[in-house]
Tab-separated table of C-alpha atoms and ligand atoms in Angstrom:
chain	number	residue	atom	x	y	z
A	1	UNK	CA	8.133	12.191	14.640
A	2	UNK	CA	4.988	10.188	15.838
A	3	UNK	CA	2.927	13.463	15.785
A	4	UNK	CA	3.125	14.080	11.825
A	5	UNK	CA	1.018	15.700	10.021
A	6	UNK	CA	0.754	18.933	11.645
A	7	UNK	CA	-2.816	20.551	11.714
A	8	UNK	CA	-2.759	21.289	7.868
A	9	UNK	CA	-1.579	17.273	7.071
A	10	UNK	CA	2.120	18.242	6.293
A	11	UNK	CA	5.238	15.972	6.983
A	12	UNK	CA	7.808	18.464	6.729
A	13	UNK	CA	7.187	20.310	3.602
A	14	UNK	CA	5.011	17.444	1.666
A	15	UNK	CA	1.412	16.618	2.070
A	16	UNK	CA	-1.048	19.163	2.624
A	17	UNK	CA	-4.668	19.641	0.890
A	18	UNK	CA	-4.435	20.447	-2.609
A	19	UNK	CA	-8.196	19.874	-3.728
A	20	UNK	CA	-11.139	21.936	-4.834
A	21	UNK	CA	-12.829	24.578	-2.976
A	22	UNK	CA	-16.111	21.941	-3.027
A	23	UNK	CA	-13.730	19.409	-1.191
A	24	UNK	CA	-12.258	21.009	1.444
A	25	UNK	CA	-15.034	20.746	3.797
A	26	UNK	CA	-15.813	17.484	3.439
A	27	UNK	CA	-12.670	16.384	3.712
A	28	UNK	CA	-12.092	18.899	7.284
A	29	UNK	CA	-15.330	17.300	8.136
A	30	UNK	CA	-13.720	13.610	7.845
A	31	UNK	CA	-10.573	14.654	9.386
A	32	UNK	CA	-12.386	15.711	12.588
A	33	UNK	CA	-14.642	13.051	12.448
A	34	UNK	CA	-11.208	10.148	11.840
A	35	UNK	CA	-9.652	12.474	15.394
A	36	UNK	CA	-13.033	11.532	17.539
A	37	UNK	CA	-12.838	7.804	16.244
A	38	UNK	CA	-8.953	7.158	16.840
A	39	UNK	CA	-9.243	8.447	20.389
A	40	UNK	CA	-13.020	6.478	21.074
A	41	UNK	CA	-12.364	3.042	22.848
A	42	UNK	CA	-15.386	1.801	21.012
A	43	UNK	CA	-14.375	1.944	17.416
A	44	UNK	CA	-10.740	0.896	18.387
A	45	UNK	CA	-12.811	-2.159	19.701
A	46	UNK	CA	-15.315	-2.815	16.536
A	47	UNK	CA	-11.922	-2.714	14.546
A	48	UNK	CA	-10.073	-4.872	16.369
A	49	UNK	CA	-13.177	-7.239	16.331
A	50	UNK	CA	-13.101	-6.794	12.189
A	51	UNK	CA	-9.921	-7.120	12.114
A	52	UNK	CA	-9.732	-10.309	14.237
A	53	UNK	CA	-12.596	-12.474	12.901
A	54	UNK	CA	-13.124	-11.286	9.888
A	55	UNK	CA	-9.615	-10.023	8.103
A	56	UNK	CA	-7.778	-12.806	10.275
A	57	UNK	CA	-5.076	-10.931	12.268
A	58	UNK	CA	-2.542	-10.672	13.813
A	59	UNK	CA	-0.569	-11.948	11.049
A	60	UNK	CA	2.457	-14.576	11.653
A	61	UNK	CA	6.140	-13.929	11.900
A	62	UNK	CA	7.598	-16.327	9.714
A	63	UNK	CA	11.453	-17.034	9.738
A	64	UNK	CA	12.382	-17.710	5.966
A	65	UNK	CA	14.787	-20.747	7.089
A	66	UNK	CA	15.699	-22.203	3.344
A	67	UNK	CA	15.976	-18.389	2.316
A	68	UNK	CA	18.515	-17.555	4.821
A	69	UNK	CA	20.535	-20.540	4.773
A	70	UNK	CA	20.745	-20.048	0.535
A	71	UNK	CA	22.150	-16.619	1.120
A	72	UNK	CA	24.035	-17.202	3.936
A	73	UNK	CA	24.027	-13.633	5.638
A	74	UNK	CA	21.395	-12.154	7.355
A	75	UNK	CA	17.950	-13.934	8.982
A	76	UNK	CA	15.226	-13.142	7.166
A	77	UNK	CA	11.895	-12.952	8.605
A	78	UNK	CA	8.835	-12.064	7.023
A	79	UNK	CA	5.673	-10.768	7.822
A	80	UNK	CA	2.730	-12.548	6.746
A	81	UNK	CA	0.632	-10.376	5.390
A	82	UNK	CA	-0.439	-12.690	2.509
A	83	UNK	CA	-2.309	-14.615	5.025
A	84	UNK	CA	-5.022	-11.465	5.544
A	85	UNK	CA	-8.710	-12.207	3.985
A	86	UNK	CA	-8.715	-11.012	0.681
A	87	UNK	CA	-4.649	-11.684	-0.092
A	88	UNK	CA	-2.823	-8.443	0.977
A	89	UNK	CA	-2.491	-5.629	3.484
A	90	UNK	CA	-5.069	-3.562	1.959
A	91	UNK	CA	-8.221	-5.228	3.763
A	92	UNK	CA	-6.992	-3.339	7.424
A	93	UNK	CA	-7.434	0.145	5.057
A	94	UNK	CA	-10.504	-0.828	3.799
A	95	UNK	CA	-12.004	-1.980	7.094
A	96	UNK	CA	-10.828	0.777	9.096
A	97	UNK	CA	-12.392	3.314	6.568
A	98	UNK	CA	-15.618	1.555	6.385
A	99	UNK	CA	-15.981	1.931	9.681
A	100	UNK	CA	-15.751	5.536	9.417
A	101	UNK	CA	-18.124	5.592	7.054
A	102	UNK	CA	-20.706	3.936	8.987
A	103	UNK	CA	-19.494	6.308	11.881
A	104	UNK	CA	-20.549	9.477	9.145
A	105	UNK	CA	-23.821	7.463	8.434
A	106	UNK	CA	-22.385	7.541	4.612
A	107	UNK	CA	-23.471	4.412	3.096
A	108	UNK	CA	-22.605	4.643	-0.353
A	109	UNK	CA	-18.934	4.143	-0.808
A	110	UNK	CA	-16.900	4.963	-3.796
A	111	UNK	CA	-13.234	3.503	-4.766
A	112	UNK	CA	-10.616	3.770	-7.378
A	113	UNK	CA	-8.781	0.819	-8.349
A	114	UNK	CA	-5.729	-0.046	-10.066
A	115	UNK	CA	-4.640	-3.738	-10.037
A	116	UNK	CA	-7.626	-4.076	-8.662
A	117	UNK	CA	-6.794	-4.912	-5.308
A	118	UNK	CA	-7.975	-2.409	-3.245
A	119	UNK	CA	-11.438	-2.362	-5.173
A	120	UNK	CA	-11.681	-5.840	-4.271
A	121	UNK	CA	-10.818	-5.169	-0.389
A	122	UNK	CA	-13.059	-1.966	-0.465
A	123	UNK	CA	-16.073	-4.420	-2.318
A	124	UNK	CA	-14.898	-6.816	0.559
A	125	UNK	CA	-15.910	-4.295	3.028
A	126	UNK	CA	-19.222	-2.854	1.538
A	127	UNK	CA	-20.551	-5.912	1.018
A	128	UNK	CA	-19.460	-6.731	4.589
A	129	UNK	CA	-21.794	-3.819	5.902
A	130	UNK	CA	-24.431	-4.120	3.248
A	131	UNK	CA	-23.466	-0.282	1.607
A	132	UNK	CA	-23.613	0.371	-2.002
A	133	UNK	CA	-20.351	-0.122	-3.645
A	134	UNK	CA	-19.003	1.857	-6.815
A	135	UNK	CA	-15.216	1.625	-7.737
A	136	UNK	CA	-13.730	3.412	-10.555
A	137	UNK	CA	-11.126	1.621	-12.560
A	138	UNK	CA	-9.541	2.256	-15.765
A	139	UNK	CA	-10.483	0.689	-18.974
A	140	UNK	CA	-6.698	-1.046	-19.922
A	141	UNK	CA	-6.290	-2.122	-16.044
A	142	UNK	CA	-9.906	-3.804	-16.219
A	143	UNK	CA	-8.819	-6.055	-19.233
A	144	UNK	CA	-5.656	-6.983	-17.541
A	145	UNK	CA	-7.319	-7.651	-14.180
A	146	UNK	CA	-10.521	-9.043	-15.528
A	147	UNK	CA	-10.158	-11.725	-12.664
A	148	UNK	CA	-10.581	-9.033	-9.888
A	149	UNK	CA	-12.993	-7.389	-12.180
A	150	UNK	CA	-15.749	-10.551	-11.591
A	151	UNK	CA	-14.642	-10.410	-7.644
A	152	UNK	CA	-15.780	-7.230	-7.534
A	153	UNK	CA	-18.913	-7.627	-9.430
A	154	UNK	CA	-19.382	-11.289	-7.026
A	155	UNK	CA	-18.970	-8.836	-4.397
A	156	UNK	CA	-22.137	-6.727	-5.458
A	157	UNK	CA	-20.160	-3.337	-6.549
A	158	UNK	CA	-20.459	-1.726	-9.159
A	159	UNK	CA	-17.587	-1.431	-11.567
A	160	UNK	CA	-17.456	1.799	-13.691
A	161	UNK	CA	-15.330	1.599	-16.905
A	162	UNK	CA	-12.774	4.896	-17.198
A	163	UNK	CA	-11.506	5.510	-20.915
A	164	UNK	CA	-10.016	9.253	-20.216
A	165	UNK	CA	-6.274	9.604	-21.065
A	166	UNK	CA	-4.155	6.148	-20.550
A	167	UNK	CA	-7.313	4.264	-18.932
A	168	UNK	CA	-5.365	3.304	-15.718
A	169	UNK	CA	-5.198	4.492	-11.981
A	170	UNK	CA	-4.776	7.954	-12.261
A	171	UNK	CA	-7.522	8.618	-14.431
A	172	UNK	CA	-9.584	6.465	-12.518
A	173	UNK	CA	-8.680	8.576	-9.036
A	174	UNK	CA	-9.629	11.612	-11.133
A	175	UNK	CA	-13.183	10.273	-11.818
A	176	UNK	CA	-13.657	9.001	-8.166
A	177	UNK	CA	-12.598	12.750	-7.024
A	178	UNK	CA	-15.062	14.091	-9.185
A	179	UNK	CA	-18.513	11.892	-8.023
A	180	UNK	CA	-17.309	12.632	-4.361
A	181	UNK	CA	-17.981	16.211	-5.303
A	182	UNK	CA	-21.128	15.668	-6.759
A	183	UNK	CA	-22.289	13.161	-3.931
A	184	UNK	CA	-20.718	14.158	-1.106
A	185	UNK	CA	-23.920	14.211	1.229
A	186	UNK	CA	-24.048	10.395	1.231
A	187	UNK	CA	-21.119	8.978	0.005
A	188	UNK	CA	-17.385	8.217	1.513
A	189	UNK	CA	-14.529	7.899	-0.738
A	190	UNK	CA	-12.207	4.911	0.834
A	191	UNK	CA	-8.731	5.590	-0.464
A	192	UNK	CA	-6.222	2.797	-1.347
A	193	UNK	CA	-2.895	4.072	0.051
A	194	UNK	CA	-1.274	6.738	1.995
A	195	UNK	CA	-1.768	9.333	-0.616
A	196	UNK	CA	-4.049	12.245	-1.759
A	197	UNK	CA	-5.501	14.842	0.609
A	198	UNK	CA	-5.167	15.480	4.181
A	199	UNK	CA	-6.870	13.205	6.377
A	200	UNK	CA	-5.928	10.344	3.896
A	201	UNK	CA	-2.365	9.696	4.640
A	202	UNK	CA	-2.185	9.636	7.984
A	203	UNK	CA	-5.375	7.648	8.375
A	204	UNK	CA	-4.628	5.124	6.232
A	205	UNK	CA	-1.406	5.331	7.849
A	206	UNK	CA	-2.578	4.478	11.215
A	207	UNK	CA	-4.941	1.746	9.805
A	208	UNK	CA	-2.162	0.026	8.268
A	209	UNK	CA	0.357	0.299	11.476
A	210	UNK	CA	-1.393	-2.585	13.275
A	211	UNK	CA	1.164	-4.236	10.998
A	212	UNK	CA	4.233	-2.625	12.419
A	213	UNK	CA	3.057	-2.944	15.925
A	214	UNK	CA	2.131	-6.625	15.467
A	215	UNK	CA	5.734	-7.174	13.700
A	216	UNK	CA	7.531	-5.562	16.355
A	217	UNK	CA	5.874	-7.531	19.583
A	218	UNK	CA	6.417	-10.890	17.593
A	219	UNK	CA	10.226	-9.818	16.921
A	220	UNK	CA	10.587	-9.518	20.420
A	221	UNK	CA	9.256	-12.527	21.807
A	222	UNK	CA	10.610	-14.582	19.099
A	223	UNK	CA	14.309	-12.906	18.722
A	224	UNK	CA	14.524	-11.278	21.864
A	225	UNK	CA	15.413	-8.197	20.325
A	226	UNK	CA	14.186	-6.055	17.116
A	227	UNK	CA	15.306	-6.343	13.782
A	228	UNK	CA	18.382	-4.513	11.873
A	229	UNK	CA	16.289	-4.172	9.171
A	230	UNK	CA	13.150	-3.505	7.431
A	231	UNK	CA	12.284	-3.527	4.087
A	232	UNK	CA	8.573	-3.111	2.499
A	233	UNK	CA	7.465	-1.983	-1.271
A	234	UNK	CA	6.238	1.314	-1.754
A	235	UNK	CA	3.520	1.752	-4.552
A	236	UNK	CA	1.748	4.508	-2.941
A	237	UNK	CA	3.485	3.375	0.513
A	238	UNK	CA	0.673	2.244	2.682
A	239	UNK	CA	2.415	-1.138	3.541
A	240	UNK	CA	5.605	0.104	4.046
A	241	UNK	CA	4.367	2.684	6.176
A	242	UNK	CA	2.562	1.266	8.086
A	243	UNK	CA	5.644	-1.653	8.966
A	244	UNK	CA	8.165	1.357	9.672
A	245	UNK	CA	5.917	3.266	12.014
A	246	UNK	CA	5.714	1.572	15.169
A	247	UNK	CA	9.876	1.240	15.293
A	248	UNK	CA	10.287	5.570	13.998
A	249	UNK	CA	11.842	5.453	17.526
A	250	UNK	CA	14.030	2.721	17.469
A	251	UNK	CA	17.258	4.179	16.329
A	252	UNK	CA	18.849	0.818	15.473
A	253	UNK	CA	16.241	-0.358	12.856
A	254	UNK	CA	17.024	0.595	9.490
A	255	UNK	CA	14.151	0.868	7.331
A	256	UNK	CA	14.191	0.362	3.143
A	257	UNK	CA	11.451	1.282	1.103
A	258	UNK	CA	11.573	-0.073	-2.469
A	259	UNK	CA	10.363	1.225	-5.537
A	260	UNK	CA	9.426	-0.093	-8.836
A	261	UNK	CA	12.686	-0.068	-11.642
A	262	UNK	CA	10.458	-0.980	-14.010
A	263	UNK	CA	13.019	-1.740	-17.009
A	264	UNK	CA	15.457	0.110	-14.967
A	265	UNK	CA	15.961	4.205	-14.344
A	266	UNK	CA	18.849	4.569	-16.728
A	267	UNK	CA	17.341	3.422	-19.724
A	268	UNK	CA	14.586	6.307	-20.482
A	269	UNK	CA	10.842	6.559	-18.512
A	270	UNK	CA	9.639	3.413	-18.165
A	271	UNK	CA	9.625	3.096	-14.487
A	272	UNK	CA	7.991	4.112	-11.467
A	273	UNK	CA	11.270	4.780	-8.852
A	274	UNK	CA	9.579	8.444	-8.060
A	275	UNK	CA	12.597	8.976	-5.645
A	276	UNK	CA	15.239	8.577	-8.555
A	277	UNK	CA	14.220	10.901	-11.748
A	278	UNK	CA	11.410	12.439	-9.597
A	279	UNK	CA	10.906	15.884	-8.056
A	280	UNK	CA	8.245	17.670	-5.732
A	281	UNK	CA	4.898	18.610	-7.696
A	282	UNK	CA	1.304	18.181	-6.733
A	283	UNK	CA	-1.159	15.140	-7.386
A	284	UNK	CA	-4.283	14.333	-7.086
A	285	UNK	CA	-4.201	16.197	-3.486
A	286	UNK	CA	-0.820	16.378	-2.395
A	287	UNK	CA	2.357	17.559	-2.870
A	288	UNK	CA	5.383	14.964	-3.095
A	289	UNK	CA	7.744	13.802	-5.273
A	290	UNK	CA	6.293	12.549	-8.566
A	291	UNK	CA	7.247	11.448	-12.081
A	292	UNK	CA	6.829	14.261	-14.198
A	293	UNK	CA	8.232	16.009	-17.423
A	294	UNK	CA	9.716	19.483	-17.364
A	295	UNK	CA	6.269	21.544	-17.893
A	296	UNK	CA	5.049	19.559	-15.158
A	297	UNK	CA	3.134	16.745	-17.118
A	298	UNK	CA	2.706	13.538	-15.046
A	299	UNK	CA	4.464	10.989	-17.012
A	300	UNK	CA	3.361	7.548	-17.698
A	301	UNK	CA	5.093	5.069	-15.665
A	302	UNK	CA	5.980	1.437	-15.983
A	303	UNK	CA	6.410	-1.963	-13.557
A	304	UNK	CA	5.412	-5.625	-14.044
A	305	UNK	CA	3.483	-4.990	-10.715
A	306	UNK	CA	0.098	-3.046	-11.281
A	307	UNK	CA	-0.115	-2.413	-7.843
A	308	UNK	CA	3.352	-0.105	-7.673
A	309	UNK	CA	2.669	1.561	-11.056
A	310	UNK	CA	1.883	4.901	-9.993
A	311	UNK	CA	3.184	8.399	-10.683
A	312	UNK	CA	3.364	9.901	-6.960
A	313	UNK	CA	4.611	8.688	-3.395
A	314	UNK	CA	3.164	8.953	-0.251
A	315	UNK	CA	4.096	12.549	1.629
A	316	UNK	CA	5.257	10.676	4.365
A	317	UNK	CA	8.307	8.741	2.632
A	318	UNK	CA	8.970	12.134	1.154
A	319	UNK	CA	9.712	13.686	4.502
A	320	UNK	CA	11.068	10.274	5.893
A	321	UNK	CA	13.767	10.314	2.965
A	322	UNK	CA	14.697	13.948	3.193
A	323	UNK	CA	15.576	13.835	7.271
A	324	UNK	CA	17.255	10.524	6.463
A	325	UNK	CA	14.932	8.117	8.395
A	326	UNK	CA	14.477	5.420	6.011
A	327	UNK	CA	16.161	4.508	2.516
A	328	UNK	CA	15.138	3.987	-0.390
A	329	UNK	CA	15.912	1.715	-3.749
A	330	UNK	CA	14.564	0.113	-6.112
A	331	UNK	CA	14.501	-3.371	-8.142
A	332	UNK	CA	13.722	-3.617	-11.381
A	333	UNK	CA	11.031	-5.920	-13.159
A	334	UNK	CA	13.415	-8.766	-13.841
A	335	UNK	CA	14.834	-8.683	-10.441
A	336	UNK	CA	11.123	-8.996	-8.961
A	337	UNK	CA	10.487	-11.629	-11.309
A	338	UNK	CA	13.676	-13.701	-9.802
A	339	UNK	CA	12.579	-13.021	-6.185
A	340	UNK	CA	8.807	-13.978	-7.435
A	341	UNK	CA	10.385	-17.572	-8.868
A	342	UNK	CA	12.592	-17.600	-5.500
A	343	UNK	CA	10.614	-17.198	-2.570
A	344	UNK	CA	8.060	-19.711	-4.336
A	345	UNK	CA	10.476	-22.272	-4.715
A	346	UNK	CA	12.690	-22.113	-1.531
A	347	UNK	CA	9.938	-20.970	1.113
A	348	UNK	CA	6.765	-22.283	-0.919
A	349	UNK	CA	5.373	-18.753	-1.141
A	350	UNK	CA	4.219	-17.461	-4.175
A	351	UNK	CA	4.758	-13.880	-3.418
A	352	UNK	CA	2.464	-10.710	-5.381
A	353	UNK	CA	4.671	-8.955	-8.022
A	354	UNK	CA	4.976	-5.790	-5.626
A	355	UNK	CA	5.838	-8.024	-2.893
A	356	UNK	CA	8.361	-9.639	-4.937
A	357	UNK	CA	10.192	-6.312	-4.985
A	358	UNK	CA	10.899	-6.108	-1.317
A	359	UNK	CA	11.849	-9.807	-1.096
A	360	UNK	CA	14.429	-8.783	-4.177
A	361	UNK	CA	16.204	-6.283	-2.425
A	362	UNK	CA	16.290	-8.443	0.907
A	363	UNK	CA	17.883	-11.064	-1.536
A	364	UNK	CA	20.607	-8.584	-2.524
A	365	UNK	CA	21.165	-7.243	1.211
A	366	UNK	CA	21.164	-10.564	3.114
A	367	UNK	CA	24.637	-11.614	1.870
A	368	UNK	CA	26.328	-8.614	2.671
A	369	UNK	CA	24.802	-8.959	6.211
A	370	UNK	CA	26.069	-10.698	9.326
A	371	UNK	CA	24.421	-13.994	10.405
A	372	UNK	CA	23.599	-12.204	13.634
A	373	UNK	CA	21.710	-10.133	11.954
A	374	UNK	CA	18.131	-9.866	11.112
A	375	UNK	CA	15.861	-8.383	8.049
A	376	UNK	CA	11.885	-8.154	8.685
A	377	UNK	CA	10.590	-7.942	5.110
A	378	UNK	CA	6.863	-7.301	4.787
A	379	UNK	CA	5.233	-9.928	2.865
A	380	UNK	CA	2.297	-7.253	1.764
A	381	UNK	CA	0.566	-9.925	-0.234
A	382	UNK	CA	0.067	-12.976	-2.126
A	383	UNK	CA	0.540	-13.927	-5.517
A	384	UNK	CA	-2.740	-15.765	-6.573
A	385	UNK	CA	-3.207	-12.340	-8.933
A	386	UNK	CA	-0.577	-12.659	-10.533
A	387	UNK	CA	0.066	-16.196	-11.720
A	388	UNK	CA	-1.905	-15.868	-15.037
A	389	UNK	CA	0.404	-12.619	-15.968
A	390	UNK	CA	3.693	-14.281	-14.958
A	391	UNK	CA	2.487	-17.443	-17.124
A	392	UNK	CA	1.800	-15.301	-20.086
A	393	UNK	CA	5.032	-13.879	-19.666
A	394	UNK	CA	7.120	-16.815	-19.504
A	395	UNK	CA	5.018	-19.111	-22.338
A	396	UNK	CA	3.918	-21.285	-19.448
A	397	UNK	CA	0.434	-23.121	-21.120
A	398	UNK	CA	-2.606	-22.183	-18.686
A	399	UNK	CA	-4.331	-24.696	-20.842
A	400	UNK	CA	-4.392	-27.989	-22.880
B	501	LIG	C1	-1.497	-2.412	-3.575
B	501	LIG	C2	-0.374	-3.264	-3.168
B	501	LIG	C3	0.908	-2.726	-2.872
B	501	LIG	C4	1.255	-1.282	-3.068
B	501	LIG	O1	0.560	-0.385	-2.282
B	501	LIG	P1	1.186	0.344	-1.020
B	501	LIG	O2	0.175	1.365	-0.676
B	501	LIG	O3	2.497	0.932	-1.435
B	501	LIG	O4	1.361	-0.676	0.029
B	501	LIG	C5	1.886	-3.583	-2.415
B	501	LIG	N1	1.656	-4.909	-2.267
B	501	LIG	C6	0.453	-5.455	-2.556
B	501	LIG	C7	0.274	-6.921	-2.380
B	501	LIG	C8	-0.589	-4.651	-3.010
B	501	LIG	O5	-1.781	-5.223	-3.299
């Protein structure tokens, strides 16, 4: 299993390159170029150097003590990747890739954003390296996240307004896609999750399974043993695969991947559980499953979390769910919102929405659990984003 993709980027029957003729050279171009940098001991070190001083890794283990005791099944430990520069997981992504990019001698760097999280970590990294930074991001999702709007723009990038269709992420990957194929002499496209065209998912992928590896040393000297379970959120996946990665081998972990429920699957479209209601189509690069309508219009989807409120998956769960690898669910707004209030309260961790969704279904599972046994939930990021939205929501005055 750890050799996935094959040549053409295909786990199993998803993935692959489904771009323009104009892209498919500079995207062999990166691949070969991403296969000389994973096996040169030199970039491994200037990333573990980045990832060290400047991202703040490795990331603690943190046993969830109050948590576990409340539910009394299961220990829960989590994985503290809140704790990274910049508030989430994305930064090792966004590091990894810039490096490639300086690698490529590519110094203008383009980026789509939705929540804006991984324009902030990709702005993070440009400015880091002194490149030109230009992230796409839709017009609705910049008035929500007008706070990681003026990061960006403190940052020095550039952030370009997109008004097609509904004004969110997909639209704004669309526009990204298309200056790549204008510019593609000078400029790198860093990619937010483990999605799109082949090189992308496996190499942010392997960017992201410094988590996993970290996880599953620290489980070890801490429990003596690895966990029973793991359970990540899956927007595009790019956490969650990179957590489950590192233990594909170790047939006693069980690995959960959890969608967003949105306002729950039964009750019409607004939702973004791809693996319940979904089927296999191709977006924006690659084929997976994805929320779409019968003449194969993506539909618009729906979570409190920006950051899981996409149509597609990652290839990788895809394949990972069909040869019955890792599960997957999915918790609904309200139940994120719970876990959100929870974890705050009883660990004094205020969670990000899509982070609240794993910690919801490790709620639900730890009870049923034995005491003996252990859940590793990755903590993908911290809630500082979020507190304005979940004030709003709940009539909690910002001001006097
Ligand atoms: C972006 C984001 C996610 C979702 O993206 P994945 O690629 O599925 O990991 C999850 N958690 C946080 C904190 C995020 O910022």
């Amino acid at each position: 299993m750890q050799t996935l993709p094959d040549a053409h980027g295909y786990f199993g029957p998803y993935g692959g390159m489904f771009v323009p003729e104009t892209l498919m050279t500079p995207l062999r171009d990166l691949a070969e170029e991403y296969e000389r940098a994973r096996v040169d001991p030199q970039f491994q070190a200037d990333l573990a150097a980045l990832l060290g001083d400047f991202a703040g890794r490795p990331t603690k283990l943190y046993f969830a003590e109050r948590l576990t005791a409340k539910l009394g099944g299961a220990k829960i430990y989590l994985k503290r990747e809140d704790l990274l520069h910049t508030g989430a997981h994305k930064i090792n992504n966004a590091l990894g890739q810039i490096l490639l990019a300086q690698r490529m001698g590519k110094r203008r760097i383009i980026a789509e954003t939705g929540a804006g999280q991984h324009g902030v970590a990709t702005a993070t990294a440009a400015a880091r390296f002194g490149c030109e930074c230009i992230v796409y991001m839709g017009a609705v999702d910049m008035k929500r996240q007008a706070l990681n709007v003026a990061r960006m723009k403190f940052l020095g990038a550039k952030v370009v307004p997109v008004t097609a269709g509904a004004a969110t992420l997909k639209e704004a990957i669309n526009e990204a896609m298309r200056d790549w194929v204008t510019n593609v002499r000078d400029t790198f496209y860093i990619l937010g999750s483990a999605l799109g065209s082949h090189p992308y998912p496996m190499m942010v992928r392997d960017f992201h399974r410094v988590i996993g590896v970290e996880a599953r040393k620290q489980m070890l000297e801490r429990e003596g043993r690895l966990p029973d379970l793991l359970v990540a959120c899956v927007g595009g996946g790019s956490n969650a695969i990179g957590l489950f990665h590192p233990f594909l081998e170790d047939e006693d972990v069980k690995m959960v991947g959890v969608e967003a429920g949105g306002e729950g699957t039964l009750e019409g479209q607004k939702h973004a559980a791809r693996f319940f209601g979904g089927k296999l189509g191709v977006l924006q690069g690659t084929k997976t499953f994805l929320l779409a309508d019968d003449d194969g219009q993506i539909l618009i989807t729906h979570s409190v979390s920006a950051g899981l409120d996409y149509a597609a998956v990652g290839p990788e769960h895809s394949n990972l769910r069909d040869v019955g690898r890792a599960d997957y669910v999915y918790a609904t707004d309200d139940e994120a919102l719970a876990a959100f209030h929870e974890l705050s309260r009883t660990e004094g961790i205020i969670p990000a929405l899509e982070t609240a969704h794993a910690v919801a279904h490790a709620m639900r599972i730890a009870p049923t659990m034995g005491k003996d046994e252990i859940i590793l939930v990755n903590l993908s990021g911290r809630g500082d984003k979020d507190v304005q939205q979940v004030a709003e929501m709940e009539h909690v005055p910002l001001k006097r």
